[in-house]
Coordinates of C-alpha atoms in Angstrom, one line a residue:
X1271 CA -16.1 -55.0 55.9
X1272 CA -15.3 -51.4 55.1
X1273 CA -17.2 -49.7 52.0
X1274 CA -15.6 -49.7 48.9
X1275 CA -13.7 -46.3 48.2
X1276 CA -16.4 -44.1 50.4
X1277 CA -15.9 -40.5 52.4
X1278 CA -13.4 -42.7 54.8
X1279 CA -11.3 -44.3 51.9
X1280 CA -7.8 -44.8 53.4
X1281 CA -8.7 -42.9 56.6
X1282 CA -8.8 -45.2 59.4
X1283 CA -9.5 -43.8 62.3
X1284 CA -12.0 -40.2 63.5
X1285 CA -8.8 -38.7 64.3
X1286 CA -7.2 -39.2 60.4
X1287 CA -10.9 -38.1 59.3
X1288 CA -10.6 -35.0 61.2
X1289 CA -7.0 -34.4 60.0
X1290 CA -8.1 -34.9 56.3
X1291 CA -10.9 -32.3 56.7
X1292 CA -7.8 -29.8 57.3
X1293 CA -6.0 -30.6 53.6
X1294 CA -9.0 -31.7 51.4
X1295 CA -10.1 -28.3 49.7
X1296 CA -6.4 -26.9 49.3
X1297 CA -5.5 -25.6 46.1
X1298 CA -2.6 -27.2 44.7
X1299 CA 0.4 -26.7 43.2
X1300 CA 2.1 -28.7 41.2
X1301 CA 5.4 -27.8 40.8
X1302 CA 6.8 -30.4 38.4
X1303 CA 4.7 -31.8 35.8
X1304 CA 5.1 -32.6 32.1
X1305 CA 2.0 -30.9 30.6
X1306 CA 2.4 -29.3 27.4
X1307 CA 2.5 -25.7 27.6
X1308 CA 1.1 -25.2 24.3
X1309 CA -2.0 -27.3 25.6
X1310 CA -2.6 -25.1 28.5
X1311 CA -2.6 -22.0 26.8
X1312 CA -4.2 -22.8 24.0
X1313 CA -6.9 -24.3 26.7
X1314 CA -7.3 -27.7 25.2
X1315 CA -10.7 -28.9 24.6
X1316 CA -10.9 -33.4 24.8
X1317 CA -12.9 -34.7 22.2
X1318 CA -13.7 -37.6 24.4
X1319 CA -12.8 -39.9 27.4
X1320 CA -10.3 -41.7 25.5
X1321 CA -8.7 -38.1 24.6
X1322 CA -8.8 -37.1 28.5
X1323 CA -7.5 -40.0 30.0
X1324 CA -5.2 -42.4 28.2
X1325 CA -3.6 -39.8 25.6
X1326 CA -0.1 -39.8 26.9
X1327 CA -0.5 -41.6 30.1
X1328 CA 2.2 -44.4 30.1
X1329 CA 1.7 -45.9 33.2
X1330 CA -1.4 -46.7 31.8
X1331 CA 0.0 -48.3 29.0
X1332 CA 1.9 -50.3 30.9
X1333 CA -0.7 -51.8 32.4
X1334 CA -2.4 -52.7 29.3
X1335 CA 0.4 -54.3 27.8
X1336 CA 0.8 -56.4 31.1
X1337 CA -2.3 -57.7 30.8
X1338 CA -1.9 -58.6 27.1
X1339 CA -3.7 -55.8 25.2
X1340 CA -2.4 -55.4 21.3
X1341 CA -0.3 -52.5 20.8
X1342 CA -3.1 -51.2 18.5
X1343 CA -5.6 -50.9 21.9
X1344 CA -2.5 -48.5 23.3
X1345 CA -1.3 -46.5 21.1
X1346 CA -2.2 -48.0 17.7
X1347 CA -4.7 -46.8 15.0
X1348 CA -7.9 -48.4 17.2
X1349 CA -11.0 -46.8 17.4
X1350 CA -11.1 -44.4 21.3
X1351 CA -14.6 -46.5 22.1
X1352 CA -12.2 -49.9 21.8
X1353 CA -9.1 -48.2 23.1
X1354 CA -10.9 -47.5 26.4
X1355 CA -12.6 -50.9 26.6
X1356 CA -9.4 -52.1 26.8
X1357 CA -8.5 -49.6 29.6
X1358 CA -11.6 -50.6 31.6
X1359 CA -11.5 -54.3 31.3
X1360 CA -7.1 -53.8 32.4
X1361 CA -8.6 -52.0 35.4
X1362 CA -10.6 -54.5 37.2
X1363 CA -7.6 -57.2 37.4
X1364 CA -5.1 -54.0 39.3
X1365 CA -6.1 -55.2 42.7
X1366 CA -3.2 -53.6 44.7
X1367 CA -1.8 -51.2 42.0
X1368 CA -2.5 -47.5 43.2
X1369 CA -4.1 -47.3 38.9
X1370 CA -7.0 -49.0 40.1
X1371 CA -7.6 -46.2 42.8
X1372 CA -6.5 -43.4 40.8
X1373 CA -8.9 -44.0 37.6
X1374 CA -12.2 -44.8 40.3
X1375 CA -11.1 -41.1 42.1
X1376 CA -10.7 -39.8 38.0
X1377 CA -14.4 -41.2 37.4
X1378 CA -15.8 -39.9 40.7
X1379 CA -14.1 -36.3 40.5
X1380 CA -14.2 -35.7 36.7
X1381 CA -17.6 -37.5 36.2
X1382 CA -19.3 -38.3 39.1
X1383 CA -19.6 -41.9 38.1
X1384 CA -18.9 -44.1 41.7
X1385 CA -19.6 -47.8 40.0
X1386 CA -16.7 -50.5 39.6
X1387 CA -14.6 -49.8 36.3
X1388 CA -14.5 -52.9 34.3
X1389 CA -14.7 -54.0 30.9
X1390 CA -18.4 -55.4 31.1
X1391 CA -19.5 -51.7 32.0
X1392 CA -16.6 -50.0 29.5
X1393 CA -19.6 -48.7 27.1
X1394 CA -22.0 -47.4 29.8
X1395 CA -19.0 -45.6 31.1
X1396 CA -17.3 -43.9 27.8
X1397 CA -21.0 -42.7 27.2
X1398 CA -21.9 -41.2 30.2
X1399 CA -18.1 -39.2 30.5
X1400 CA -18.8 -38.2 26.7
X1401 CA -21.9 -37.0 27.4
X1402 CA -20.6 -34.5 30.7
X1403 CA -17.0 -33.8 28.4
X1404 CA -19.9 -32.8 25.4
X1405 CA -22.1 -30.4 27.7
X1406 CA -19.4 -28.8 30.1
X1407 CA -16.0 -27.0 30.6
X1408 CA -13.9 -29.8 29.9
X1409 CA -11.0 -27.3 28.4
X1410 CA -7.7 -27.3 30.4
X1411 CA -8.5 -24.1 32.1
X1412 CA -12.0 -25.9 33.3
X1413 CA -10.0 -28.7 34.5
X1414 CA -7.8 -26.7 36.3
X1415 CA -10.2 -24.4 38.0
X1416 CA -12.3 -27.7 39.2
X1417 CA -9.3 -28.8 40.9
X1418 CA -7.9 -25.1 42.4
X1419 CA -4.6 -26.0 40.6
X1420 CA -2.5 -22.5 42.0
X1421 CA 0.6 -22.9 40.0
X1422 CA 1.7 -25.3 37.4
X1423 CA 5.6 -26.2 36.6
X1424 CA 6.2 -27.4 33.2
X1425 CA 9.3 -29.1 32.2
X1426 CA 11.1 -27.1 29.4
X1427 CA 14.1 -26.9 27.4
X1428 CA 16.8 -23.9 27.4
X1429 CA 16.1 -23.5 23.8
X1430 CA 12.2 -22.8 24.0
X1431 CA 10.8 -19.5 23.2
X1432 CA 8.4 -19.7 25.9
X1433 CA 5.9 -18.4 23.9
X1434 CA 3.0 -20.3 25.5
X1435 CA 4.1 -19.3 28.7
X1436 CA 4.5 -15.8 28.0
X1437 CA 0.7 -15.8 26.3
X1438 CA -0.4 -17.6 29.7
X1439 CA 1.3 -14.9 31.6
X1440 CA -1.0 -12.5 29.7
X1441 CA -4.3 -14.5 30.2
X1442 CA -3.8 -14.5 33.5
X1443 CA -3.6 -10.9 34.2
X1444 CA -7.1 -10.4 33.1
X1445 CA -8.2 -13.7 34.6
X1446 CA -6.5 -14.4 38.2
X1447 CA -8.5 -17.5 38.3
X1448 CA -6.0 -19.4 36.0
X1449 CA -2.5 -20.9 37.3
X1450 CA 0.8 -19.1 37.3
X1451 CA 2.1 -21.6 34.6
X1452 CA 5.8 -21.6 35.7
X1453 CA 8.8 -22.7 32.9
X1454 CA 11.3 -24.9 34.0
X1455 CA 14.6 -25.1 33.1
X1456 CA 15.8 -29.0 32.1
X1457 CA 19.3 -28.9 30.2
X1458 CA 19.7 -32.2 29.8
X1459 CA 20.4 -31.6 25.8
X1460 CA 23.4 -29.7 27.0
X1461 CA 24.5 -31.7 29.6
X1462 CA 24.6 -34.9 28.0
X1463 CA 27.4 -34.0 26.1
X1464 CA 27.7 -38.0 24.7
X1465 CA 24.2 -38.6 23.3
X1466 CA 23.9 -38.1 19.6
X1467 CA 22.5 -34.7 17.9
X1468 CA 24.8 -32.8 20.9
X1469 CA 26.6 -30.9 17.5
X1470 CA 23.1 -30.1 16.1
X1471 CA 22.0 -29.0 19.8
X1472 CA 24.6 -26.6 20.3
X1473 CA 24.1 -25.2 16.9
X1474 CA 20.7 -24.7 17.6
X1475 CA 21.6 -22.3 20.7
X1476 CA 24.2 -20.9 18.3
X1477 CA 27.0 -22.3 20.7
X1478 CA 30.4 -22.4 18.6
X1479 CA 32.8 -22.3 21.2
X1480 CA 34.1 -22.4 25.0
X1481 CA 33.1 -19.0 25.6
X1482 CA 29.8 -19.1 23.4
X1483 CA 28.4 -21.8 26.1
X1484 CA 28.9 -19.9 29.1
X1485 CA 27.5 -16.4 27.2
X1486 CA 24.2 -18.1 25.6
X1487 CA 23.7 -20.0 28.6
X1488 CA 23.7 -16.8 30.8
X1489 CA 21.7 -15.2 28.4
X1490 CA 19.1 -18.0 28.4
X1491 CA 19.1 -18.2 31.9
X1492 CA 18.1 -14.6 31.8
X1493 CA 15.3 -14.9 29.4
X1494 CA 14.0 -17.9 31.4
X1495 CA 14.2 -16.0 34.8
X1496 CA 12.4 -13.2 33.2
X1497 CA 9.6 -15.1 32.1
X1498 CA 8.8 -16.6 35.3
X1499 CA 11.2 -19.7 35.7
X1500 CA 12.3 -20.1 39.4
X1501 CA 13.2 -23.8 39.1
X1502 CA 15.5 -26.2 37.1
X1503 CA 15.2 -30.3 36.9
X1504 CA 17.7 -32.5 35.8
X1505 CA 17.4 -36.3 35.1
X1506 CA 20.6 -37.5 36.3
X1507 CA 21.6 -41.1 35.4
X1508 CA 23.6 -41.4 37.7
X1509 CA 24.9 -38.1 39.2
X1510 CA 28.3 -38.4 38.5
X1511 CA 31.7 -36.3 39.9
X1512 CA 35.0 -36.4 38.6
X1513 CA 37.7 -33.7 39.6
X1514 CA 38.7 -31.4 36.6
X1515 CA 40.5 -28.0 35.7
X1516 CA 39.0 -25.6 33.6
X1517 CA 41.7 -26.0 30.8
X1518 CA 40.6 -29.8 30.6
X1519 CA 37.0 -29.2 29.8
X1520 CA 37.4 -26.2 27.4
X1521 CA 39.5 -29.0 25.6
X1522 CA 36.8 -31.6 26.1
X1523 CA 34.5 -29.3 24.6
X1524 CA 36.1 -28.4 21.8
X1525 CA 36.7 -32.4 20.8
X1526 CA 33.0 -33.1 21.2
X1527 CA 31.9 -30.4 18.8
X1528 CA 34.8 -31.2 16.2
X1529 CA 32.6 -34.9 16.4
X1530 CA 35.6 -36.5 18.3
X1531 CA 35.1 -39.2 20.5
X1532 CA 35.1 -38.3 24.3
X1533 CA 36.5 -40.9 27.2
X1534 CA 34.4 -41.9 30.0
X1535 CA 36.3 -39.6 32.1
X1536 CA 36.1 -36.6 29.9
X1537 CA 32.6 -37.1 29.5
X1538 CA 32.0 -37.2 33.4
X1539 CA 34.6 -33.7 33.7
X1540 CA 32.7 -32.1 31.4
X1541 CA 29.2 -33.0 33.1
X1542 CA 30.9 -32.1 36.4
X1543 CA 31.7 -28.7 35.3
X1544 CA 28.6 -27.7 33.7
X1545 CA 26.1 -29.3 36.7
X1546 CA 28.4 -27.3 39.7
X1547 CA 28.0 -24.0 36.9
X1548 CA 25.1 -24.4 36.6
X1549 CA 24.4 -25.1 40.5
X1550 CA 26.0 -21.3 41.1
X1551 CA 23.4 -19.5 38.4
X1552 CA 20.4 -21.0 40.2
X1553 CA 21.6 -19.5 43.5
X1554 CA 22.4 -16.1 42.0
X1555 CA 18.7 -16.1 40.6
X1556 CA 17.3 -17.4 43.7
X1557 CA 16.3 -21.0 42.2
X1558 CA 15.4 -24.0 43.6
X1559 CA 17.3 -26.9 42.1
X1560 CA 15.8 -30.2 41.5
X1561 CA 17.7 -33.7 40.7
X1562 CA 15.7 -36.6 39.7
X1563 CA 17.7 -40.3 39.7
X1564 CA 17.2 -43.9 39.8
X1565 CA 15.8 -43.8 36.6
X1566 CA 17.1 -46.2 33.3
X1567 CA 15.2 -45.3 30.6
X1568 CA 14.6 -46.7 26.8
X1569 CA 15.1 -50.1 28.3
X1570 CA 13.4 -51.2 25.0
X1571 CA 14.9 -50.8 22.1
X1572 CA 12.5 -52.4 19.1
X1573 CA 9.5 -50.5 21.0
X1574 CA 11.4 -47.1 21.9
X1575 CA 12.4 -47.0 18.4
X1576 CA 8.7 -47.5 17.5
X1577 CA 7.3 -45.1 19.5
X1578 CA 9.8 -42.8 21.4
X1579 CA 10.9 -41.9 24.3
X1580 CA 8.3 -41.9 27.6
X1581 CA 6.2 -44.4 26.2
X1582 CA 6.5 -46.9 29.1
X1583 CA 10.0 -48.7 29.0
X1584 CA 11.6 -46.7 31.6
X1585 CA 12.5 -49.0 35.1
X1586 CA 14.5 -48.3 38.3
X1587 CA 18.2 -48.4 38.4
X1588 CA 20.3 -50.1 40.9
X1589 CA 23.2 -47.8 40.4
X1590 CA 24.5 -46.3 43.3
X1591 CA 24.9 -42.6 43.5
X1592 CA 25.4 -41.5 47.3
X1593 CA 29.0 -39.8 46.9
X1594 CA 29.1 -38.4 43.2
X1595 CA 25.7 -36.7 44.8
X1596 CA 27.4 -35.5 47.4
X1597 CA 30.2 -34.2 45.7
X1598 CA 28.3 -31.8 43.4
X1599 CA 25.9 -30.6 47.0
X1600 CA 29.4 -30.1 48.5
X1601 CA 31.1 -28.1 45.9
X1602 CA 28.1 -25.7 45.5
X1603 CA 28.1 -25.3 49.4
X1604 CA 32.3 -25.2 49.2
X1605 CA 31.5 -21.7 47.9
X1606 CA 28.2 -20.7 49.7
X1607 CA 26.3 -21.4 46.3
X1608 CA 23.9 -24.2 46.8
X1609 CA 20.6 -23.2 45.9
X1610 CA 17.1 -25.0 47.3
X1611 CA 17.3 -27.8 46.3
X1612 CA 15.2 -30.7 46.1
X1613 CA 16.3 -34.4 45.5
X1614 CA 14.1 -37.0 44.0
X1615 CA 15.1 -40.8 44.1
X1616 CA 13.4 -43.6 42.0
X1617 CA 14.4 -46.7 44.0
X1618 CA 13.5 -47.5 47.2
X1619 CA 17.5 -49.0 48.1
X1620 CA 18.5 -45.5 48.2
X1621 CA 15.1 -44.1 50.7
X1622 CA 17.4 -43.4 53.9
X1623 CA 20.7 -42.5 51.7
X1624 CA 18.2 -39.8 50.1
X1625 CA 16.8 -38.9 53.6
X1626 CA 20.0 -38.6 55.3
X1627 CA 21.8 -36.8 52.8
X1628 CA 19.9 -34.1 52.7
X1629 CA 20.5 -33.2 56.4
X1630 CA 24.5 -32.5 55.6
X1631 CA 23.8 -29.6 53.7
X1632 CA 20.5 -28.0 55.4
X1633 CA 21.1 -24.0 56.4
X1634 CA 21.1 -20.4 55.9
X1635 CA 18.1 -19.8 57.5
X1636 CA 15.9 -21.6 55.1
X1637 CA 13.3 -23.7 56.5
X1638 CA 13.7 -27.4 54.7
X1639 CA 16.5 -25.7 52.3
X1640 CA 16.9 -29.3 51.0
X1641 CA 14.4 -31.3 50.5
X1642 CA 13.6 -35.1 49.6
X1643 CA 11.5 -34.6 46.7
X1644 CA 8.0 -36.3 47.2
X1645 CA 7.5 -40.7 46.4
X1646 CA 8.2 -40.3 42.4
X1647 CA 6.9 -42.4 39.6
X1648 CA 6.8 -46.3 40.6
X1649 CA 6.9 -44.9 44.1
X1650 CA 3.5 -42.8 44.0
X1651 CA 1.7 -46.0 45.4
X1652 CA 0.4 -45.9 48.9
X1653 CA 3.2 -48.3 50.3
X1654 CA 5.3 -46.5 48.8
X1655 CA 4.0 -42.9 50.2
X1656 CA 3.8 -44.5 53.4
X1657 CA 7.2 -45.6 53.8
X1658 CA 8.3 -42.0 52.6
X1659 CA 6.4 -40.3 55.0
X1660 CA 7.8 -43.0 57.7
X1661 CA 11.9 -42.6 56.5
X1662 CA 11.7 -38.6 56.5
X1663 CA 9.8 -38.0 59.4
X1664 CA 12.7 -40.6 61.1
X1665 CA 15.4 -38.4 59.6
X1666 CA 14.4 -35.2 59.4
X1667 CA 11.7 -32.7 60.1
X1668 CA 8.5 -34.3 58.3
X1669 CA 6.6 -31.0 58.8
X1670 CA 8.8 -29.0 56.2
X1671 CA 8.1 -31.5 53.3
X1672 CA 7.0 -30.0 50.4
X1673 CA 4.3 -32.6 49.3
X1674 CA 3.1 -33.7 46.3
X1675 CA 3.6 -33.1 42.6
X1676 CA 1.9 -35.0 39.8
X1677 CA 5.2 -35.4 37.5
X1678 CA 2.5 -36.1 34.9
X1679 CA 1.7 -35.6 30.9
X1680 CA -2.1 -36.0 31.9
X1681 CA -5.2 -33.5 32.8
X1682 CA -6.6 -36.2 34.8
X1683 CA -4.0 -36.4 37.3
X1684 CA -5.2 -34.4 39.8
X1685 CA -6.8 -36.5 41.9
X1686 CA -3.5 -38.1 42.8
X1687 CA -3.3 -35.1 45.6
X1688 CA -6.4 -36.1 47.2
X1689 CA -4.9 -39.6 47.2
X1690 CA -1.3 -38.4 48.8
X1691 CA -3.3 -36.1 51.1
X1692 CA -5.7 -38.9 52.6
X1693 CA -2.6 -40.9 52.9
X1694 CA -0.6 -38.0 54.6
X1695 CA -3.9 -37.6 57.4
X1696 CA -4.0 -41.6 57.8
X1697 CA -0.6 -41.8 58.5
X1698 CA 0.2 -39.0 60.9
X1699 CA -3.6 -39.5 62.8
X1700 CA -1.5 -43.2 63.6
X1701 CA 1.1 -41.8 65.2
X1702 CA -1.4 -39.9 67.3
X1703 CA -3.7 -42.7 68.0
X1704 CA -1.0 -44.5 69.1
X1705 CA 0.1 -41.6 71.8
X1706 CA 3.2 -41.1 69.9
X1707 CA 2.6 -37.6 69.3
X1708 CA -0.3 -35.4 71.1
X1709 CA -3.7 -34.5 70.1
X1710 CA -2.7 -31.3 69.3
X1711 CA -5.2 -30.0 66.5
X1712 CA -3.5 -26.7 66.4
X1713 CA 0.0 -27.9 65.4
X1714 CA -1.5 -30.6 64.1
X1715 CA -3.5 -28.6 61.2
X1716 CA -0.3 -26.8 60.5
X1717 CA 1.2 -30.2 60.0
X1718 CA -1.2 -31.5 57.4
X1719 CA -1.9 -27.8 55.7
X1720 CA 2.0 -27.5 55.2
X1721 CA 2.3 -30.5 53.8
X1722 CA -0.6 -30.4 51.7
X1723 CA -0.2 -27.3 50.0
X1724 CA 1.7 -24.4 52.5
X1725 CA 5.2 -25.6 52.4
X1726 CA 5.4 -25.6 49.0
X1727 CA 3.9 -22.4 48.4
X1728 CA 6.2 -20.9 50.6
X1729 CA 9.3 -23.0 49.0
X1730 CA 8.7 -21.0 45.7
X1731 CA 8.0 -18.2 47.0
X1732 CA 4.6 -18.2 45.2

């Protein structure tokens, strides 16, 4: 019997040792996450464990509600000492569920604690990490220098000031050891021209007309690029395509902010036009382009209305997507204007569609120009990473993958690298211990350093 969670933890074998000894002290970069940036630059300090590790984290909520915790233990008025005993004692019955690993590698990395996490031992635990958070750096930048986190990607909207960036951006010239905090551009407020508050949303960018879009979105694109933003990220549920003429959607557009209704099929013209638009900026500006989907979201309505959105009642969708997708890839690369762009799917069923597709449109002397983004939300497990690794390395060219991002509104996701980046040596050292690939350990390290941290690096031109 193996040792529970030691130095060899998910490494089976000297060779996937050897191999993990290549990616282990990488810096990373997390290119899409959904820290706040006001949090990073005003360095946030956590009053306590509870602060650190459950505020905001909704996949471990989730947990806690599956195991019958109150709503009041979650995200109710409870005291953090019985919040977290709550946590702890959800913990220990996660046999199988990647949480249970995560929150032991949070203990060990944050805290140097290496006992089992469970309810019984809650107390003994929140004291001992309130003690360390009391006496040491536990601000956001102390977190983020522990872990050599190079560049961060935050998730923002096209009407933000960026002021927190922008103040970042100044802390960092007199302190190179902080992150390049990177703004991302997510329009979904503009894209969704259906969901209610789209009149108030356009008002807000002081959009009044046809023309108005296209000038304050140009100008916003601007101010976003010259602030640092290389990247955009749109939730897309589905992707959709429907063939349109310009005349149609200025027409379109004009009904939805007179508060008309739209049709189905205006909606999907109008969403059409603005996505392949928007497609052609990014490449002027030399963006990478990324496109999350499979998600359905605010699957509860009594708790969503309780509590908001991205508060753990989001699932996989079943919807299929593979041509619409291919549609809007297509008429970017109709007229040599697809950017990078990286594509994240959130079930499973479409794995080899996602991993396939992105071979039609690779090119132009870019190295992995299209990517399939890294095993996202319910995916991040280590089956899950596995079968990733497994699919693209079938279909494509493994060693151009970008790796791993923590898509996260926590400080204490970091050690979900270390996690992907064990699994990445264990799973390429069995292909080699199997004498399906040589015991090369010079092509080998490049391997496991690309995927670990140089790939990606290189993909943003960081």
């Amino acid at each position: 019997m193996k040792p529970f969670m030691d130095e060899k933890f998910l490494l089976h074998s000297d060779t996937a040792l050897k191999l993990y000894e290549y990616c282990k002290d990488l810096p990373i970069i997390d290119y899409h996450c959904h820290l706040e940036p006001s949090e990073i630059a005003k360095n946030k300090r956590f009053k306590n464990i509870t602060d650190l590790a459950l505020g905001g984290d909704h996949y471990k909520w989730r947990l806690m509600r599956a195991c019958g915790v109150d709503e009041k233990y979650i995200t109710g008025d409870a005291s953090d000492g019985e919040k977290f005993f709550h946590w702890c004692a959800t913990v220990e019955d996660c046999i199988g569920n990647p949480l249970y690993h995560w929150t032991h590698l949070e203990m060990r990395r944050y805290f140097d604690y290496d006992g089992p996490i469970n309810g019984k031992l809650a107390g003994e635990i929140f004291n001992h990490c309130n003690k360390i958070i009391g006496m040491e750096d536990f601000s956001a930048w102390g977190i983020l220098r522990r872990f050599r986190v190079e560049q961060i990607g935050t998730t923002d909207d096209p009407a933000d000031s960026l002021d927190y960036h922008i103040q970042m951006a100044a802390y960092r010239k007199s302190d190179p050891s902080l992150p390049l905090v990177s703004p991302t551009w997510r329009p979904s407020k503009i894209m969704n021209i259906e969901a209610p508050g789209f009149i108030d949303y356009a008002k807000t960018l002081e959009i009044n007309n046809w023309d108005d879009l296209f000038t304050v979105l140009t100008q916003r694109l601007d101010f976003f690029h010259e602030n640092g933003c290389r990247a955009s990220d749109h939730s897309l549920e589905p992707p959709v395509y429907e063939n349109y003429t310009e005349s149609e959607v200025a027409i379109i557009f004009k009904k939805a902010l007179a508060g008309e209704s739209l049709s189905l099929s205006e909606i999907n013209k109008y969403k059409t036009y603005i996505m392949v638009w928007l497609g052609r900026e990014y490449n002027k500006r030399g963006w990478v382009m990324q496109l999350h989907m499979g998600a359905q979201r605010s699957n509860n309505t009594r708790m969503v209305t309780k509590l908001g959105p991205d508060t753990g009642y989001d699932s996989m969708s079943d919807e299929s997507y593979s041509r619409p997708l291919a549609r809007i890839l297509d008429a970017l690369d109709m007229k040599d204007a697809l950017p990078k762009t990286i594509l994240y799917g959130l079930n499973p069923v479409s794995d080899m569609m996602l991993a396939t597709m992105i071979g039609n449109f690779q090119g132009g002397g870019v190295r992995g120009k299209i990517q399939w983004g890294c095993p996202w939300w319910f995916n991040d497990t280590k089956p899950g990473i596995e079968n990733h690794l497994t699919a693209l390395a079938s279909a494509g060219v493994l060693s151009r993958f970008i790796g791993m991002l923590t898509d996260s509104r926590s400080f204490m996701s970091y050690p979900r690298h270390e996690y992907f980046r064990r699994i990445v040596a264990n799973s390429v050292a069995q292909w080699v211990e199997m004498g399906e690939f040589p015991d090369d350990h010079i092509k080998l390290r490049q391997i496991i350093e690309g995927i670990g941290y140089r790939n990606a690096r290189e993909y943003f031109q960081l």
